[in-house]
């Protein structure tokens, strides 16, 4: 039986042309300030802008991000997983999905990808991906966002939605983000890691500035459940219990252990619902490009990219209060 992903994949080439034509014609609003073009991104039509302090690309504007964001009405049963990209979003999403749905089978959600089960608020590409728009989803809605706290639609704060935030050693975030942009069709980053790292610190990568993002959520840790990638590594069952308590969906010890087992790196890399291999079909990554979404899944890969001194300086920068 053809899946939604197959339907999207069947239109891949036509879709690439349509997107390129739309990007070419797009006129971002006046309060979107264009950043200087970084020649290391080889895909010419995606440009980066600063909007209310945050770097966003013209990509979400294609699907009416701003209108959709204004229209978004949070509901009390909404669960929102927020993060700076590459901090362990997918990991926490899958864990949350399993807690909310009491899911203990190997392939959660019948193998449907998280992109459909747990859509991204920031890029309302429901139409092109043949998804149910977030506005029309049934409760409980599970929603992902990389928007900083201050850019969340106001009703998230007033509508009693539950918000979880995952953060990670910023050095590992930076390494993972570098590889992500090398892999993604709409970026094709070809600069060196050092060049990418410098643009990360200058606050010129998508969703930057990094420190404001993390600290913006941590400042609200009284209402936002904040977990770390490193905690997920060290004791996942404990994180499952914290999430379950926060979402008021208690789990037994056996369920917590099962969810922890099914959210290991190896399990999620095998699971078609979580490994993002469908991007090879839908054109998000170039087939045969380096790496995959589930890349290494390690704590401390930064040591392969920074010297000890560089790593210490980067961490010091990242922790400075802003
Ligand atoms: P690496 O590139 O370091 O491997 P996000 O979901 O926020 O985009 O983050 C992606 C990062 O989380 C990638 O990091 C990916 O491999 C890692 N990841 C995803 N699921 C994981 C899991 N179950 N265990 C460990 N790491 C995981």
mmCIF file of N, CA and C in Angstrom, residues 17 26 67 104 159 164 182 203 222 233 257 280 307:
data_model
loop_
_atom_site.group_PDB
_atom_site.id
_atom_site.type_symbol
_atom_site.label_atom_id
_atom_site.label_comp_id
_atom_site.label_asym_id
_atom_site.label_seq_id
_atom_site.Cartn_x
_atom_site.Cartn_y
_atom_site.Cartn_z
ATOM 1 N N UNK A 17 11.277 21.547 -8.294
ATOM 2 C CA UNK A 17 11.154 22.682 -9.220
ATOM 3 C C UNK A 17 10.176 23.717 -8.670
ATOM 4 N N UNK A 26 9.890 34.727 -3.776
ATOM 5 C CA UNK A 26 9.463 35.119 -2.434
ATOM 6 C C UNK A 26 10.019 36.485 -2.011
ATOM 7 N N UNK A 67 1.527 33.441 9.223
ATOM 8 C CA UNK A 67 0.067 33.397 9.367
ATOM 9 C C UNK A 67 -0.326 32.181 10.213
ATOM 10 N N UNK A 104 4.459 0.353 23.526
ATOM 11 C CA UNK A 104 5.617 -0.468 23.899
ATOM 12 C C UNK A 104 6.028 -1.417 22.768
ATOM 13 N N UNK A 159 -2.488 28.896 27.272
ATOM 14 C CA UNK A 159 -3.449 27.814 27.029
ATOM 15 C C UNK A 159 -3.154 26.528 27.761
ATOM 16 N N UNK A 164 8.131 20.827 26.907
ATOM 17 C CA UNK A 164 9.359 20.157 27.351
ATOM 18 C C UNK A 164 10.502 20.705 26.508
ATOM 19 N N UNK A 182 25.501 19.693 6.078
ATOM 20 C CA UNK A 182 26.206 19.060 4.955
ATOM 21 C C UNK A 182 25.295 18.067 4.232
ATOM 22 N N UNK A 203 26.211 33.778 15.764
ATOM 23 C CA UNK A 203 24.744 33.796 15.802
ATOM 24 C C UNK A 203 24.144 33.893 14.428
ATOM 25 N N UNK A 222 10.428 26.467 35.823
ATOM 26 C CA UNK A 222 9.338 26.199 36.777
ATOM 27 C C UNK A 222 8.095 25.659 36.064
ATOM 28 N N UNK A 233 21.180 9.761 27.927
ATOM 29 C CA UNK A 233 22.219 8.742 27.798
ATOM 30 C C UNK A 233 22.432 7.990 29.115
ATOM 31 N N UNK A 257 10.934 0.749 31.487
ATOM 32 C CA UNK A 257 12.081 -0.008 30.961
ATOM 33 C C UNK A 257 11.893 -0.292 29.475
ATOM 34 N N UNK A 280 15.352 10.453 2.328
ATOM 35 C CA UNK A 280 16.039 10.077 1.089
ATOM 36 C C UNK A 280 15.023 9.941 -0.042
ATOM 37 N N UNK A 307 40.088 21.169 19.757
ATOM 38 C CA UNK A 307 41.151 20.836 20.708
ATOM 39 C C UNK A 307 40.557 21.019 22.106
#
